[in-house]
Amino acid sequence: MKVEEAKQYHKIDAVVVGSGLAGLRAALEIASSGFQVAVLTKVYPTRSHSGAAQGGIAAALANAAEDSLELHMFDTIKGSDYLGDQDVVELFVNEAVKTVYELEHMGVPFSRTEDGRINQRPFGGHSSPRACFSADVTGHVLLHTLYEQCVKHNVHFYNEFQVFSLLIQDDISRGVIAWDIRNGGLHIFHSRAVLLATGGYGRAFKITSNAHANTGDALGMILECGLPLEDMEFVQFHPTGLHKYGILLSEAARGEGAHITNDKGERFMKDYAPAKMELAPRDVVSRAEQTEINEGRGIGGQDYVHLDLRHIGKERILERLPQVYELALNYLGVDALVEPVPIQPTAHYSMGGIPANIRSEVIKDAKGTVVKGLYTAGEASCLSLHGANRLGTNSLQEAATFGRVSGIHMVQFLKENGYENLPANPLEQAQSKISAWMNGTGSERHAKILAELQDNMTKLVGVFRNEEDMIKMKGILKELQERFKNVTIDDKSHIFNLDLLEAFEVGNLLSFSDVMVEGAIARKESRGAHFRSDYPKRDDKNWLRHTLAWRTDKGVKLDHSREVVIDMDRYPPQERKY
Ligand SMILES: Cc1cc2nc3c(=O)[nH]c(=O)nc-3n(C[C@H](O)[C@H](O)[C@H](O)COP(=O)(O)OP(=O)(O)OC[C@H]3O[C@@H](n4cnc5c(N)ncnc54)[C@H](O)[C@@H]3O)c2cc1C
């Protein structure tokens, strides 16, 4: 299909895909530097998953106790199980402080200390109370404040536009193709610079804290362009998902002192992380929980344990943790003031993603060759800041800080570069998918394939992994991918065709899950969130390396030659104990 066959052609300096914290912060930077920027988002901006973040945003302000940039850096590196690139971590902790004050000046209503400074609460793996917060609705207020700022600075919003393909040719980004959800039809966005900020992708799992929109669309599109993903085997399981739903009960609950107990009423963290107890990092607590469950000490021998808030007291629970209280009440009918809340580990955060350098430029190989004009930030990206395990509250900070950093570099790029030509048939890739689904005669339905994918990923590639399970998953994925070729959608209309949008999303989930599983099979060690029962030890000799993975006609291709950036004099790898 030629350009003129598009429903509409737009020419604009920069396109930002995603209106979460990362996308909005970048858009604000670009717009306030005098360039025209379009934000394309499949959900309304203020419904992006960033708005669901409860607990806080990390920065070493030292408002609640002594703290320093060095300590924040050390905690993040240790939390990453030494897989985080230390140059990126250093930039991050330095910028984090500035980011928080900047957000405060934009109008974010942070909770305060008695003397009026931004209050800070403890969070897992941080050795000082470092999480700046607004009760337990921190993401909500951050997202709304940034959205206001974007509107004020004339960012162009294309709400309910789902990006379907990236226009990349000769390693140069030229724009994107998006489907107009409300009216139907493909639009061409021809731009000089593109930012991919589509957020996390926990929806590959059945039990997840992630929103329905978190399907890793940009990751699927990147793989489709023949580009790699990085460190996809590292998926964080959060220990306090609401039983059966996976909906998150913020770590703020433990920050405020909540206990986790087994069937005998024991605070079992004493056996796993005696120094930090419930405030050990998430991977440690999730494994402890899963071990208790697997060894029959779940409540009544079932697949959950208890989060007990009762001793925190009514006043403090309702003031500091209103959302946690309401979620337990609304979904499970449990009144956390008088009874403990059933919880289980839930797929929560994705450390891996689209590989990028410290300037947020997308790279295409282990040497760091840049795809010109293409940037990524937030949870969709892998910089790699969080390495093998992210510390709570570091990701809102990553989204805000690297939203700004990517915006700054995009502005610089826009000052130096003009428009590149569009590919000859820009609509082809998106159009051929749509017509295959719309006009197909196959009997497969994407919803069924999705349910099988999620169920098996939770069972076979979860908190504990082993070769046998993952090889099984690999076979299941192969079969699901074959079946996906015969997917037909029942809704043939163009207006709010959710059937079509979901088919596209399931395609993306299948595509990157493959890379996740292959990366996990290849990494024969346990590090951070990636725990292998058959290789329970960390192996620094062989595995202080990132994984780059491509999808090819012959299957997934892996490259482990990209070494972790480590400053051996300052932060050499140590055993990770809490
Ligand atoms: C329940 C929950 C609680 C959390 N709590 C905390 C916390 O307290 N502290 C913390 O630091 N982190 C927390 N996190 C993690 C943190 O919120 C996220 O990592 C971060 O907000 C991600 O921001 P983002 O901008 O990258 O993506 P998101 O906010 O997820 O935004 C993604 C955007 O991409 C758009 N999009 C996706 N695909 C397409 C497409 N194909 N076309 C167009 N648009 C598309 C969506 O519409 C959306 O606007 C939490 C996460 C969850 C799930």
XYZ file of C-alpha atoms and ligand atoms in Angstrom:
631
model
C 0.000 0.000 0.000
C 1.215 3.451 -0.914
C 1.259 6.562 1.247
C -1.910 7.944 -0.351
C -3.830 4.855 0.750
C -3.416 5.750 4.405
C -6.382 7.266 6.153
C -4.171 10.213 7.023
C -0.553 11.250 6.660
C 1.062 13.264 9.475
C 4.475 14.875 9.332
C 5.829 15.837 12.736
C 9.292 16.345 14.296
C 8.992 13.633 16.909
C 6.675 10.773 17.813
C 6.426 9.338 21.313
C 4.754 5.940 21.548
C 3.208 5.621 25.010
C 1.874 8.170 27.466
C 3.109 6.692 30.733
C 5.560 8.561 32.906
C 8.447 7.976 30.498
C 6.583 9.041 27.359
C 5.051 12.133 28.937
C 8.310 13.316 30.483
C 10.101 12.967 27.142
C 7.281 14.708 25.261
C 7.384 17.588 27.712
C 11.116 18.005 27.159
C 10.710 18.013 23.377
C 7.708 20.348 23.307
C 9.226 22.825 25.738
C 12.333 22.973 23.533
C 10.213 24.282 20.664
C 9.680 21.113 18.594
C 6.385 19.559 17.541
C 5.759 16.230 19.218
C 2.920 13.725 18.880
C 2.162 11.305 21.707
C 0.412 8.180 20.432
C -1.256 6.051 23.070
C -3.623 3.133 22.977
C -5.219 4.014 26.323
C -6.040 7.510 27.580
C -2.846 9.112 28.914
C -3.967 9.175 32.522
C -4.938 5.489 32.341
C -1.388 4.367 31.561
C -0.038 1.795 34.011
C 2.255 4.363 35.668
C -0.931 5.664 37.282
C -1.318 2.381 39.171
C 2.012 2.755 40.964
C 1.382 3.092 44.622
C 4.456 3.014 46.784
C 6.840 5.751 45.752
C 9.700 7.137 43.697
C 13.296 6.744 44.868
C 15.806 9.561 45.385
C 18.499 10.028 48.012
C 17.080 13.266 49.461
C 18.001 12.229 53.032
C 14.791 13.798 54.388
C 13.816 10.932 56.694
C 17.261 9.564 57.645
C 20.876 9.791 56.577
C 21.387 8.898 52.940
C 23.790 9.496 50.052
C 24.130 9.040 46.310
C 26.809 6.386 46.924
C 24.437 4.398 49.083
C 21.624 4.606 46.524
C 24.103 3.496 43.893
C 25.372 0.600 45.977
C 21.853 -0.587 46.855
C 20.808 -0.501 43.200
C 23.887 -2.412 42.048
C 23.559 -5.001 44.793
C 19.821 -5.247 44.094
C 20.624 -5.848 40.409
C 22.745 -8.820 41.513
C 25.659 -7.073 39.765
C 24.104 -7.221 36.308
C 23.245 -3.498 36.237
C 25.590 -1.355 34.143
C 27.283 0.814 36.738
C 27.736 3.866 34.496
C 23.966 3.920 33.975
C 23.308 3.454 37.710
C 25.598 6.381 38.519
C 23.866 8.704 36.074
C 20.526 7.534 37.431
C 21.155 8.204 41.128
C 22.636 11.614 40.363
C 19.703 12.686 38.194
C 17.070 11.160 40.509
C 17.331 13.948 43.072
C 16.932 16.621 40.423
C 13.988 14.750 38.893
C 12.067 14.684 42.184
C 12.539 18.398 42.876
C 11.559 19.182 39.334
C 8.373 17.127 39.733
C 7.675 18.899 43.017
C 7.985 22.265 41.281
C 5.593 21.121 38.564
C 3.028 20.602 41.302
C 3.188 16.958 42.433
C 1.498 16.821 45.875
C 4.061 14.720 47.754
C 3.304 13.635 51.338
C 5.295 15.814 53.763
C 7.367 15.536 56.905
C 6.247 17.559 59.907
C 8.612 20.359 58.939
C 7.252 20.478 55.379
C 9.853 18.577 53.397
C 9.069 15.687 51.005
C 8.480 12.648 53.213
C 10.258 9.350 52.526
C 9.416 5.771 53.504
C 11.469 2.559 53.600
C 11.336 0.136 50.668
C 12.799 -3.303 50.042
C 16.525 -3.437 49.327
C 17.064 0.278 50.033
C 19.216 0.836 53.088
C 17.647 4.190 53.938
C 14.044 5.448 53.716
C 14.282 6.751 50.174
C 10.832 6.414 48.625
C 9.173 9.807 48.091
C 5.442 9.213 48.068
C 1.969 10.600 47.950
C 0.002 8.289 50.303
C -0.252 5.109 48.193
C -1.256 6.847 44.962
C 2.178 8.112 43.926
C 1.998 7.062 40.254
C -1.443 8.593 39.895
C -0.357 12.056 41.018
C 2.866 11.944 38.999
C 1.025 10.981 35.823
C -1.680 13.610 36.242
C 0.823 16.371 36.955
C 2.926 15.504 33.916
C -0.158 15.281 31.727
C -1.175 18.808 32.781
C 2.299 20.049 31.920
C 2.153 18.387 28.497
C -1.218 19.977 27.729
C 0.175 23.341 28.833
C 3.133 22.955 26.459
C 1.000 21.956 23.451
C 2.031 18.345 23.114
C -0.212 16.834 20.403
C -2.099 13.869 21.833
C -3.417 11.082 19.644
C -5.382 9.153 22.241
C -6.619 5.683 21.368
C -4.132 5.275 18.569
C -2.474 1.873 18.635
C 0.907 1.757 16.933
C 1.063 -1.312 14.689
C 4.474 -1.066 13.050
C 7.756 0.833 13.040
C 9.172 2.355 9.884
C 12.828 1.426 10.043
C 14.968 1.040 6.955
C 18.768 0.880 6.673
C 19.028 1.244 10.456
C 17.272 4.602 10.341
C 13.920 5.269 12.019
C 11.456 7.136 9.784
C 8.220 7.078 11.749
C 5.417 4.711 12.750
C 2.087 3.343 11.510
C -0.865 3.537 13.903
C -4.449 2.274 13.898
C -7.117 4.795 14.910
C -9.082 2.811 17.494
C -12.139 5.055 17.534
C -12.657 5.520 13.791
C -10.610 2.726 12.257
C -7.959 3.152 9.575
C -4.180 3.315 9.432
C -2.334 6.593 9.869
C 1.223 7.304 8.831
C 3.322 9.342 11.246
C 6.418 10.496 9.381
C 8.918 11.807 11.906
C 12.585 12.516 12.448
C 12.802 10.894 15.867
C 10.749 8.196 17.597
C 10.642 7.225 21.281
C 9.346 3.794 22.270
C 7.831 3.985 25.760
C 5.169 1.280 25.750
C 5.835 0.148 29.319
C 5.933 -3.326 30.842
C 4.734 -6.659 29.536
C 3.593 -8.753 32.486
C 0.542 -9.887 30.529
C 2.532 -12.837 29.243
C 1.712 -14.367 32.659
C -1.614 -15.421 34.131
C -0.952 -14.072 37.619
C 0.274 -10.522 37.079
C -0.067 -7.086 38.620
C 0.077 -5.482 35.189
C -2.725 -3.683 33.356
C -4.378 -5.331 30.348
C -2.560 -2.885 28.074
C 0.877 -4.129 29.211
C 1.478 -6.434 26.290
C 4.946 -5.362 25.169
C 3.844 -4.052 21.777
C 7.048 -2.182 21.031
C 9.057 -5.304 21.857
C 7.074 -7.336 19.350
C 7.541 -4.625 16.723
C 11.280 -4.388 17.393
C 11.691 -8.145 16.907
C 9.651 -7.930 13.728
C 12.124 -5.346 12.379
C 14.979 -7.819 12.899
C 16.308 -5.962 15.958
C 17.213 -7.604 19.284
C 15.864 -7.481 22.837
C 18.067 -7.556 25.922
C 18.033 -9.550 29.195
C 14.482 -10.770 28.690
C 14.928 -13.712 31.071
C 14.719 -11.356 34.046
C 11.109 -10.956 35.177
C 10.373 -9.717 38.655
C 7.753 -11.523 40.706
C 6.312 -9.314 43.406
C 5.600 -11.098 46.685
C 2.345 -9.347 47.539
C -0.105 -10.028 44.739
C -3.718 -10.457 45.805
C -4.412 -14.198 45.821
C -5.846 -15.489 42.517
C -5.978 -12.018 40.925
C -2.333 -11.016 41.071
C -3.431 -7.403 41.664
C -0.698 -5.578 43.505
C -0.768 -4.730 47.174
C 1.955 -2.118 47.359
C 5.256 -2.853 49.020
C 4.402 0.298 50.956
C 2.412 -2.071 53.194
C 5.656 -3.737 54.256
C 7.354 -0.326 54.280
C 4.770 0.636 56.909
C 5.523 -2.537 58.876
C 3.215 -5.318 57.581
C 4.208 -8.925 58.353
C 4.112 -11.951 56.075
C 3.105 -15.206 57.778
C 2.637 -18.867 56.895
C 0.082 -21.422 57.995
C 1.673 -21.655 61.443
C 1.457 -17.897 61.848
C 5.277 -17.638 61.647
C 7.059 -14.663 60.106
C 9.044 -17.040 57.937
C 11.329 -14.352 56.493
C 13.445 -14.902 59.629
C 14.697 -18.086 57.958
C 15.502 -16.440 54.604
C 16.652 -12.853 55.246
C 16.998 -12.358 59.007
C 18.465 -8.863 58.765
C 15.875 -7.347 56.436
C 12.926 -9.661 57.122
C 9.894 -8.586 55.015
C 11.896 -5.717 53.556
C 14.370 -7.933 51.722
C 14.255 -7.382 47.936
C 11.347 -8.795 45.984
C 13.090 -11.756 44.418
C 14.199 -12.968 47.862
C 10.753 -12.580 49.460
C 8.935 -14.156 46.471
C 11.208 -17.216 46.570
C 10.713 -17.531 50.321
C 6.953 -17.391 49.860
C 6.957 -19.888 47.013
C 9.153 -22.241 49.050
C 6.742 -22.071 51.986
C 3.850 -22.796 49.618
C 5.689 -25.624 47.826
C 6.630 -27.233 51.148
C 3.030 -27.229 52.341
C 3.167 -24.258 54.708
C 0.810 -22.100 52.653
C -2.414 -21.190 54.477
C -4.370 -24.424 54.873
C -1.780 -26.060 52.604
C -2.966 -23.887 49.711
C -1.113 -21.659 47.248
C -1.017 -18.485 49.323
C 0.374 -16.940 52.513
C -0.807 -13.998 54.624
C -0.006 -10.306 54.639
C -0.849 -9.062 58.102
C -1.426 -5.333 58.608
C -3.508 -5.447 61.769
C -0.822 -4.287 64.207
C -0.197 -1.132 62.110
C -3.476 0.226 63.408
C -6.598 1.610 61.794
C -5.570 5.240 61.636
C -2.233 4.636 59.946
C -3.609 2.018 57.535
C -6.364 4.341 56.363
C -4.029 7.311 56.106
C -0.986 5.694 54.495
C -2.425 2.605 52.767
C -5.987 3.404 51.746
C -5.669 1.669 48.388
C -4.206 -1.524 49.841
C -7.108 -1.607 52.279
C -9.704 -1.081 49.539
C -8.243 -3.611 47.105
C -8.347 -6.389 49.713
C -11.893 -5.445 50.667
C -13.247 -5.042 47.130
C -11.665 -8.094 45.517
C -11.453 -10.636 48.330
C -13.924 -9.236 50.822
C -11.136 -9.186 53.405
C -11.108 -6.363 55.953
C -7.381 -5.812 56.540
C -8.057 -3.968 59.793
C -9.261 -7.186 61.411
C -7.941 -10.099 59.312
C -4.801 -10.979 57.329
C -4.897 -10.736 53.525
C -4.199 -13.785 51.248
C -1.263 -13.091 48.910
C 0.916 -14.903 46.353
C 3.817 -13.924 44.046
C 2.697 -12.050 40.920
C 4.566 -11.222 37.688
C 5.220 -7.556 38.162
C 8.115 -5.925 36.402
C 10.288 -6.654 33.413
C 13.969 -5.833 33.773
C 14.741 -6.648 30.144
C 13.505 -4.862 27.067
C 14.637 -2.858 24.076
C 18.421 -2.438 24.337
C 19.615 1.141 24.589
C 22.804 2.998 25.455
C 23.144 5.578 28.232
C 21.697 8.239 25.892
C 18.551 6.112 25.439
C 19.402 5.443 21.785
C 18.222 2.018 20.620
C 21.106 -0.259 19.693
C 21.094 -3.175 17.293
C 24.060 -5.312 18.315
C 26.543 -6.125 21.076
C 28.962 -3.506 19.760
C 26.378 -0.844 20.472
C 25.600 0.228 16.882
C 22.791 2.775 17.046
C 19.519 2.747 15.088
C 19.476 6.378 14.013
C 16.591 8.456 15.354
C 15.168 5.655 17.511
C 15.007 6.002 21.300
C 13.455 4.089 24.182
C 12.694 4.830 27.841
C 10.786 3.462 30.812
C 9.899 -0.152 31.430
C 9.970 -1.099 27.733
C 13.669 -0.244 27.629
C 16.742 -2.051 28.926
C 19.567 0.349 29.668
C 20.516 -1.804 31.782
C 19.835 -0.056 35.063
C 18.078 -2.752 37.097
C 20.187 -5.666 35.920
C 18.752 -8.939 37.188
C 16.400 -7.425 39.757
C 14.893 -3.990 40.172
C 14.477 -2.342 43.546
C 11.004 -1.012 44.293
C 10.566 2.726 43.566
C 13.527 2.756 41.185
C 11.281 2.263 38.148
C 9.043 5.306 38.456
C 12.307 7.138 38.896
C 13.773 5.456 35.846
C 10.724 6.375 33.759
C 10.836 10.028 34.868
C 14.608 10.436 34.715
C 15.209 8.632 31.442
C 12.068 10.217 30.000
C 13.888 13.504 30.522
C 17.294 12.143 29.392
C 15.850 10.658 26.201
C 13.971 13.901 25.550
C 17.186 15.915 25.872
C 19.023 13.669 23.402
C 16.086 13.664 21.000
C 16.065 17.467 21.001
C 19.760 17.453 20.181
C 19.120 14.964 17.379
C 16.280 17.094 15.975
C 18.593 20.113 15.874
C 21.051 18.207 13.707
C 18.921 15.961 11.474
C 16.195 16.376 8.866
C 13.497 14.025 7.609
C 14.424 10.749 5.962
C 12.308 9.308 3.148
C 9.583 6.851 4.010
C 9.966 3.244 2.833
C 8.268 2.579 -0.518
C 5.321 0.704 1.003
C 5.056 2.032 4.552
C 1.668 0.446 5.276
C 2.517 -3.008 4.028
C 3.543 -4.693 7.283
C 0.555 -3.442 9.293
C -1.921 -3.938 6.480
C -0.924 -7.503 5.727
C -1.511 -8.510 9.370
C -4.873 -6.809 9.507
C -6.140 -8.413 6.318
C -4.896 -11.848 7.355
C -6.947 -11.631 10.575
C -9.982 -9.919 9.029
C -10.210 -12.105 5.937
C -8.869 -15.331 7.416
C -10.821 -18.551 7.377
C -8.860 -20.321 10.122
C -10.690 -21.558 13.188
C -8.246 -20.345 15.870
C -9.199 -17.577 18.293
C -6.516 -15.390 19.846
C -8.179 -15.346 23.280
C -7.740 -19.077 23.642
C -4.103 -18.926 22.582
C -3.522 -16.110 25.072
C -5.048 -18.068 27.953
C -2.817 -21.062 27.201
C 0.255 -18.873 26.929
C -0.406 -17.121 30.257
C -1.273 -20.269 32.126
C 1.854 -22.087 31.018
C 4.223 -19.159 31.468
C 3.079 -18.832 35.096
C 3.478 -22.573 35.679
C 6.704 -23.226 33.779
C 8.741 -19.980 33.717
C 7.811 -18.483 37.099
C 9.581 -17.854 40.405
C 11.521 -21.155 40.194
C 12.713 -22.419 36.822
C 14.417 -25.521 35.501
C 15.546 -26.887 32.157
C 12.827 -29.501 31.830
C 9.943 -27.070 32.394
C 11.388 -24.475 30.092
C 12.021 -26.918 27.260
C 8.391 -27.905 27.666
C 7.406 -24.244 27.413
C 9.492 -23.883 24.294
C 7.483 -26.684 22.674
C 4.210 -25.107 23.780
C 5.256 -21.766 22.319
C 6.111 -23.370 19.018
C 2.695 -24.954 18.856
C 0.931 -21.736 19.879
C 2.807 -19.797 17.234
C 1.742 -22.270 14.559
C -1.852 -22.001 15.693
C -1.611 -18.215 15.759
C -1.094 -18.267 11.987
C -4.692 -19.508 11.684
C -6.262 -16.818 13.829
C -9.370 -15.190 12.428
C -11.226 -12.374 14.142
C -14.999 -12.348 14.303
C -15.503 -8.593 14.423
C -15.036 -7.185 10.916
C -15.905 -3.589 11.762
C -13.500 -0.660 12.015
C -14.972 1.121 15.030
C -13.526 0.055 18.408
C -12.543 -3.304 17.048
C -11.023 -4.745 20.216
C -10.811 -8.138 18.564
C -8.297 -6.722 16.099
C -6.290 -4.880 18.742
C -6.043 -7.979 20.898
C -4.953 -10.173 18.008
C -2.077 -7.751 17.490
C -1.208 -7.843 21.195
C -1.259 -11.628 21.433
C 1.120 -11.756 18.467
C 3.535 -9.544 20.383
C 3.241 -11.573 23.591
C 4.013 -14.797 21.753
C 6.927 -13.232 19.991
C 8.826 -11.902 23.012
C 7.878 -14.837 25.265
C 9.903 -16.971 22.914
C 12.930 -14.752 23.505
C 12.291 -14.772 27.259
C 12.223 -18.558 27.442
C 15.269 -19.079 25.214
C 17.248 -16.529 27.228
C 16.247 -18.278 30.450
C 17.220 -21.700 29.124
C 20.606 -20.422 28.008
C 21.442 -18.648 31.271
C 22.657 -21.563 33.334
C 22.964 -19.740 36.644
C 20.726 -18.052 39.210
C 20.930 -14.286 39.381
C 18.391 -11.839 40.795
C 14.899 -12.663 39.622
C 16.079 -15.510 37.393
C 16.289 -18.509 39.688
C 17.091 -21.963 38.333
C 16.612 -24.907 40.673
C 19.055 -26.840 38.477
C 21.726 -24.084 38.654
C 21.053 -22.436 42.027
C 24.349 -20.487 42.209
C 25.366 -17.215 40.635
C 28.202 -17.720 38.173
C 30.272 -14.538 37.840
C 32.980 -16.240 35.871
C 30.721 -16.928 32.903
C 27.661 -14.771 33.329
C 28.555 -11.150 34.064
C 27.077 -10.652 30.621
C 23.939 -9.347 29.030
C 21.782 -11.408 26.709
C 20.903 -10.023 23.301
C 18.277 -12.030 21.411
C 16.848 -11.855 17.899
C 14.027 -13.820 16.306
C 15.004 -15.292 12.970
C 13.450 -17.770 10.530
C 15.533 -20.444 12.218
C 14.429 -19.566 15.748
C 15.875 -17.346 18.458
C 19.485 -16.233 18.041
C 21.395 -15.332 21.212
C 24.523 -13.263 21.753
C 26.197 -13.060 25.163
C 29.222 -11.004 24.223
C 27.993 -7.752 25.792
C 29.753 -7.488 29.144
C 28.329 -5.740 32.185
C 29.877 -2.318 32.887
C 31.500 -2.705 36.325
C 33.759 -0.361 38.257
C 35.887 -3.014 39.984
C 37.495 -0.492 42.336
C 34.221 0.848 43.687
C 31.552 -1.831 43.368
C 33.068 -5.259 42.705
C 30.580 -8.156 42.757
C 29.947 -9.530 46.256
C 27.735 -12.218 47.608
C 24.188 -10.851 47.844
C 22.892 -11.389 51.369
C 20.211 -9.513 53.292
C 0.498 -2.125 40.118
C 1.860 -1.528 39.931
C 2.422 -0.765 40.939
C 3.700 -0.218 40.770
N 4.230 0.543 41.789
C 5.433 1.133 41.597
C 5.968 1.996 42.597
O 5.364 2.273 43.636
N 7.188 2.550 42.362
C 7.876 2.322 41.230
O 8.969 2.851 41.072
N 7.371 1.514 40.258
C 6.167 0.931 40.418
N 5.669 0.123 39.425
C 6.375 0.033 38.140
C 6.196 1.332 37.375
O 4.910 1.846 37.616
C 6.368 1.150 35.873
O 7.572 0.480 35.605
C 6.402 2.503 35.163
O 5.335 3.316 35.575
C 6.361 2.303 33.667
O 6.198 3.539 33.030
P 6.249 3.634 31.459
O 6.093 5.078 31.114
O 7.437 2.921 30.972
O 4.980 2.784 30.949
P 3.350 2.795 31.263
O 3.045 3.765 32.316
O 2.999 1.406 31.430
O 2.801 3.359 29.920
C 2.813 2.633 28.722
C 2.118 3.429 27.649
O 2.305 2.800 26.392
C 1.123 2.881 25.649
N 1.161 1.814 24.642
C 1.496 0.516 24.789
N 1.431 -0.111 23.605
C 1.081 0.806 22.696
C 0.860 0.776 21.292
N 0.985 -0.329 20.579
N 0.476 1.926 20.685
C 0.310 3.071 21.389
N 0.519 3.152 22.703
C 0.897 2.038 23.338
C 0.024 2.763 26.673
O -1.158 3.327 26.167
C 0.620 3.576 27.829
O 0.307 4.934 27.652
C 4.407 -0.438 39.576
C 3.836 -1.197 38.564
C 2.593 -1.774 38.744
C 2.038 -2.633 37.644
